[in-house]
Short mmCIF file of C-alpha atoms and ligand atoms in Angstrom, two decimals:
data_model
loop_
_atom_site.label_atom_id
_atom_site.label_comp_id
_atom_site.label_asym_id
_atom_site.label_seq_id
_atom_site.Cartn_x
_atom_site.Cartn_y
_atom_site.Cartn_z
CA UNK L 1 82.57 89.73 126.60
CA UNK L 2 83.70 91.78 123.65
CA UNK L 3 85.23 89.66 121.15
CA UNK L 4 86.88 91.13 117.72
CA UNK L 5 86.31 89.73 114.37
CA UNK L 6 88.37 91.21 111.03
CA UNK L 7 88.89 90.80 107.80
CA UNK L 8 89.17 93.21 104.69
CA UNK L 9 85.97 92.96 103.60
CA UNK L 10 83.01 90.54 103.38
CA UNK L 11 84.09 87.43 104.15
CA UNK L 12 84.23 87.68 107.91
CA UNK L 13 81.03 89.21 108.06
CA UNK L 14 79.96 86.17 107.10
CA UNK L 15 82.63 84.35 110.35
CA UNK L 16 80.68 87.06 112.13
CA UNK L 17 77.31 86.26 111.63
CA UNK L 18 78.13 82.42 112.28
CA UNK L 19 79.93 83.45 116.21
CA UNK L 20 76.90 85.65 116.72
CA UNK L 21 74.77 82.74 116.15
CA UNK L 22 76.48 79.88 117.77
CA UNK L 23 77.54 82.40 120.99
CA UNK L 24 75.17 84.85 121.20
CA UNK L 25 76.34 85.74 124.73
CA UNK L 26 79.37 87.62 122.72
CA UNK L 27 79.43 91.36 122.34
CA UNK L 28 80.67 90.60 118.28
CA UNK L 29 82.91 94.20 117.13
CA UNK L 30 82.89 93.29 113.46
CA UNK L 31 86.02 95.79 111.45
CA UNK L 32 86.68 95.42 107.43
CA UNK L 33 89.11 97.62 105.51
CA UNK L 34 86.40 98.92 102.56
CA UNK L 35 89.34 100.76 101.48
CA UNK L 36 91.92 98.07 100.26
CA UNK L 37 90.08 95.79 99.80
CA UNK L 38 90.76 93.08 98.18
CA UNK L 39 93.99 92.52 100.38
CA UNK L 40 95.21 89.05 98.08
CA UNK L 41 96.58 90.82 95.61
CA UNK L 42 98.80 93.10 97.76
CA UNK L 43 102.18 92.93 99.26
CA UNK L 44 102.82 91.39 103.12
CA UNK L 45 103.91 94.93 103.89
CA UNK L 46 101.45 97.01 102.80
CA UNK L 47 98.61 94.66 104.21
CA UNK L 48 100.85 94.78 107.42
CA UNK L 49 100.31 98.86 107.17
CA UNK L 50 96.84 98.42 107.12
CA UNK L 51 95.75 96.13 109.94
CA UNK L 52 97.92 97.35 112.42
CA UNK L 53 95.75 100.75 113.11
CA UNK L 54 92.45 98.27 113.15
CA UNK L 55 93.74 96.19 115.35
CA UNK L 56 95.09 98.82 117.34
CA UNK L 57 91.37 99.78 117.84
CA UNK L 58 90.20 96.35 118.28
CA UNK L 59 92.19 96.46 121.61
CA UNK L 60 91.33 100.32 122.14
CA UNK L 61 87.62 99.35 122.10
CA UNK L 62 88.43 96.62 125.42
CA UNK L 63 87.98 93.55 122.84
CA UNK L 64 89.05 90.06 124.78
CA UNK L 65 90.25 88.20 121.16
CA UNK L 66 90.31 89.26 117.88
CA UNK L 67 89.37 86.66 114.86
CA UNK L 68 91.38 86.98 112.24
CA UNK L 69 88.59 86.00 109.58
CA UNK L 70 90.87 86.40 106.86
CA UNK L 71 93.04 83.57 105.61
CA UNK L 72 95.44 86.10 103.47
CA UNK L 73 96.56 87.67 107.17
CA UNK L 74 96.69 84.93 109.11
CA UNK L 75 99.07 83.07 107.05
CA UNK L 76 101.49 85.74 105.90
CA UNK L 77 101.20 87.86 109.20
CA UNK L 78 99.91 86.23 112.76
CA UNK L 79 103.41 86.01 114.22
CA UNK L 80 103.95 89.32 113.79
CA UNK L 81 100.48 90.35 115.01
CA UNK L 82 100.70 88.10 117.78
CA UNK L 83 103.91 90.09 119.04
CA UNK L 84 102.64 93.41 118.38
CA UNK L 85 99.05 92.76 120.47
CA UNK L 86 99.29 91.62 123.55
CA UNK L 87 95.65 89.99 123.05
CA UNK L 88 94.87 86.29 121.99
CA UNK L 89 94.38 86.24 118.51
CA UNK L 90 91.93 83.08 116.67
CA UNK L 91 93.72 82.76 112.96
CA UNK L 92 91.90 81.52 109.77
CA UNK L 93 93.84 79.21 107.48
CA UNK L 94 92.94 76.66 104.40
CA UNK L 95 91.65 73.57 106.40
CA UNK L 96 94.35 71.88 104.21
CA UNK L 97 94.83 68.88 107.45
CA UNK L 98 91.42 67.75 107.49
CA UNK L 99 90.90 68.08 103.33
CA UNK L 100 94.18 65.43 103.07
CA UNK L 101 92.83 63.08 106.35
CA UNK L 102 89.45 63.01 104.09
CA UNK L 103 90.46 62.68 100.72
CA UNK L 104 89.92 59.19 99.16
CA UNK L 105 91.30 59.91 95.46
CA UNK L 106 94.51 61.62 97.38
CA UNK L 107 93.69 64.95 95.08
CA UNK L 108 92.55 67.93 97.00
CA UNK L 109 92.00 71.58 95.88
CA UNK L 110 92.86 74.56 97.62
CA UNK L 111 90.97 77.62 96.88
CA UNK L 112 92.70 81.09 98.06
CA UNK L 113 93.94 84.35 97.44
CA UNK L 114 97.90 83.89 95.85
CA UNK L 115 99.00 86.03 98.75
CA UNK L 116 97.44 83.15 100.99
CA UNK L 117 99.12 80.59 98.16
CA UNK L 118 102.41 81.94 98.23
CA UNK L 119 102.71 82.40 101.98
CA UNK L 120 105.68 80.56 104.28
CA UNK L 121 102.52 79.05 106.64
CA UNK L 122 100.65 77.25 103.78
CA UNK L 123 103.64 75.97 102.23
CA UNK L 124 104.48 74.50 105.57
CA UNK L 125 100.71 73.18 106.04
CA UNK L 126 101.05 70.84 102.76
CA UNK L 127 104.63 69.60 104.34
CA UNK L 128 103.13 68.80 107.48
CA UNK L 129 99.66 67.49 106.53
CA UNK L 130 99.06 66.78 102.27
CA UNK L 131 102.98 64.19 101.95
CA UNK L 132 101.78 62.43 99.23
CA UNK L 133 98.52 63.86 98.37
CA UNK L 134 98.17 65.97 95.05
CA UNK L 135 97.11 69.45 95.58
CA UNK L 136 95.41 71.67 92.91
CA UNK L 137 95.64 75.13 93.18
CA UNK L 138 93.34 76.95 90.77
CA UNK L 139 94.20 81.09 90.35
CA UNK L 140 90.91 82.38 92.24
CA UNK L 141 92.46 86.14 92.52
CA UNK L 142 89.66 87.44 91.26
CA UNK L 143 87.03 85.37 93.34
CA UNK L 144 87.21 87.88 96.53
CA UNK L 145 86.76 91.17 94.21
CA UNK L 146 83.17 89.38 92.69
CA UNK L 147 81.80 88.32 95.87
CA UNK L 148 83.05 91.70 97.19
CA UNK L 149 81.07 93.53 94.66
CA UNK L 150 77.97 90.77 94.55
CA UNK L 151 79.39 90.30 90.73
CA UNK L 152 79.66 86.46 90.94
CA UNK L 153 80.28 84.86 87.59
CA UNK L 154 78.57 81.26 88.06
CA UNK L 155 80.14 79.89 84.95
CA UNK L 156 83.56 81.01 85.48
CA UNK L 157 83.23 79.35 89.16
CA UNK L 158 81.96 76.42 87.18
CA UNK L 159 85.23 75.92 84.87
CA UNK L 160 87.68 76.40 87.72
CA UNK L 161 85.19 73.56 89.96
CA UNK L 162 85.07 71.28 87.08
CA UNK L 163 88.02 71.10 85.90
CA UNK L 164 89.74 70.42 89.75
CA UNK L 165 86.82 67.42 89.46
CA UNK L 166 87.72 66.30 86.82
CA UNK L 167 91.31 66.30 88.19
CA UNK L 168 90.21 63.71 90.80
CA UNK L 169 89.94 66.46 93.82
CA UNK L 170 86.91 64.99 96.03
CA UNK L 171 87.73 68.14 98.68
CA UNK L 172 87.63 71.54 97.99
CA UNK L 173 88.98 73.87 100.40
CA UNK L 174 87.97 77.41 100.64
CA UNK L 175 90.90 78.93 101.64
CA UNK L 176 89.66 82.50 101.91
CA UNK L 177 86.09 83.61 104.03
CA UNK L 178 84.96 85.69 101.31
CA UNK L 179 84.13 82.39 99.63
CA UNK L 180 81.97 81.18 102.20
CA UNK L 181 78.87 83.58 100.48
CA UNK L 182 79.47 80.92 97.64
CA UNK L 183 79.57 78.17 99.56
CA UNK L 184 76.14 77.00 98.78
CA UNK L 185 76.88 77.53 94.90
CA UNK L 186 80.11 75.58 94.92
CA UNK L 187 78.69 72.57 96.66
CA UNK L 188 75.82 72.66 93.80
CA UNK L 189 78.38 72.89 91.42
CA UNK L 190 80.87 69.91 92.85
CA UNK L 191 77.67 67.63 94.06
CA UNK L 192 78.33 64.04 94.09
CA UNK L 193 81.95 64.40 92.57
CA UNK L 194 83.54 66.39 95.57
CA UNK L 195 82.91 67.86 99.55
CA UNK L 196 83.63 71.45 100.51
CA UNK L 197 85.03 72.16 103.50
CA UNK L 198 84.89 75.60 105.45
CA UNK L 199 86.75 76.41 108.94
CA UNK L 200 83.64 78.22 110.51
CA UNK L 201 83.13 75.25 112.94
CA UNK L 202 86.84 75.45 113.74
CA UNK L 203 86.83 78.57 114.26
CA UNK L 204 83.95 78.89 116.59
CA UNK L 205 85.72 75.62 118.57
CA UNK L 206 89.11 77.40 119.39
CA UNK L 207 87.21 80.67 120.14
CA UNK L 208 85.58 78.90 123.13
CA UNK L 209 88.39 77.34 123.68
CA UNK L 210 90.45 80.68 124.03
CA UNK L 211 87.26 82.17 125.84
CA UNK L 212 87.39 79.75 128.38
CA UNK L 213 91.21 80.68 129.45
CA UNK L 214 90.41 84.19 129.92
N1 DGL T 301 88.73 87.14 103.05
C1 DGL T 301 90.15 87.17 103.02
C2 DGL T 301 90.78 85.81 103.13
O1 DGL T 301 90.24 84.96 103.82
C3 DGL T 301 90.83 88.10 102.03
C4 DGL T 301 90.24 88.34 100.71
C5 DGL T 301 90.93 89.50 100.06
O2 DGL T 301 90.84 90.60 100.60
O3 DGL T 301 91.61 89.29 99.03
O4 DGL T 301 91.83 85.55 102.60
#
């Protein structure tokens, strides 16, 4: 089965090599948008303008479900997609539920592209999920432009993990799949003081889950 997997750039490359692996039966169509780029920094419309032509060719190409592997379209623009494309769509949002069910200090930080931040669905996330439960919100706009580029600044990472640390956040969301190449340095960086969570595994559970309807 051909499945769809998008995102604007690297980051779901990275969701795509993780379905390939855990379902290698899949026929994986992997589609970024190298030109735009990073997309968390733009307006809802103008990313709109972009996707819709990819995803046009996502069902074009005979592709079962698309993935949206990117956090910044799923929350500002799955309703819309979902209406447009008459195929099942898997969305990618900060894992913001599980972070506040784990949390034992009650201080969680989100890490995510402000178009992700300042979108309708992840406002409504912390109201249904984080009542009570303190959540940090470091500016990482310019985290998906390094990784993009392979121009990661360790110590810059370092000052934004620290400080939410030393904050009290034991959970640290990444809220945006480019982030997942740095996985491996963040959880270095927070050892002992904090866990970071990652929606791969989610993902890949709901895409069976969806598979096995069709
Ligand atoms: N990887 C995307 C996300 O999960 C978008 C990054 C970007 O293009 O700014 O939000």
């Amino acid at each position: 089965m051909k499945v769809g997997v998008f995102d604007s750039g690297a980051g779901g490359r990275h969701v795509a090599d993780s379905i390939k692996k855990a379902m290698p039966e899949l026929e994986v169509v992997y589609k970024e948008d190298r030109d735009h780029v990073p997309y968390g920094v733009r307006s809802i419309e103008e990313i709109h303008g972009f996707v819709k032509p990819i995803f046009q060719e996502f069902v074009g190409e005979g592709c079962r479900v698309v993935v949206v592997a990117c956090n910044t379209v799923t929350t500002n623009l799955i309703q819309e997609l979902r209406e447009e494309f008459k195929v099942p769509l898997v969305g990618v949002e900060p894992m913001i539920k599980p972070a506040a069910t784990a949390t034992k200090t009650g201080v969680i930080c989100v890490c995510a592209t402000p178009r992700t931040l300042q979108s309708a669905r992840y406002q409504e996330l912390k109201v249904l999920y984080a009542q009570g439960i303190e959540v940090l919100e470091p500016d990482c706009g310019d985290w998906a432009l390094m990784v993009e580029t392979n121009q990661v600044d360790r110590n810059h990472i370092k000052t934004i993990i620290d400080d939410a640390c030393a904050k009290g956040a034991d959970q640290i969301v990444l809220g945006c799949t480019h982030y997942h190449w740095i996985e491996e340095m963040i959880n270095q960086l927070s050892a002992g003081r904090a866990e970071v969570i990652q929606p791969e595994p989610a993902v890949i559970r709901q895409l069976a889950r969806v598979i096995s309807t069709l």
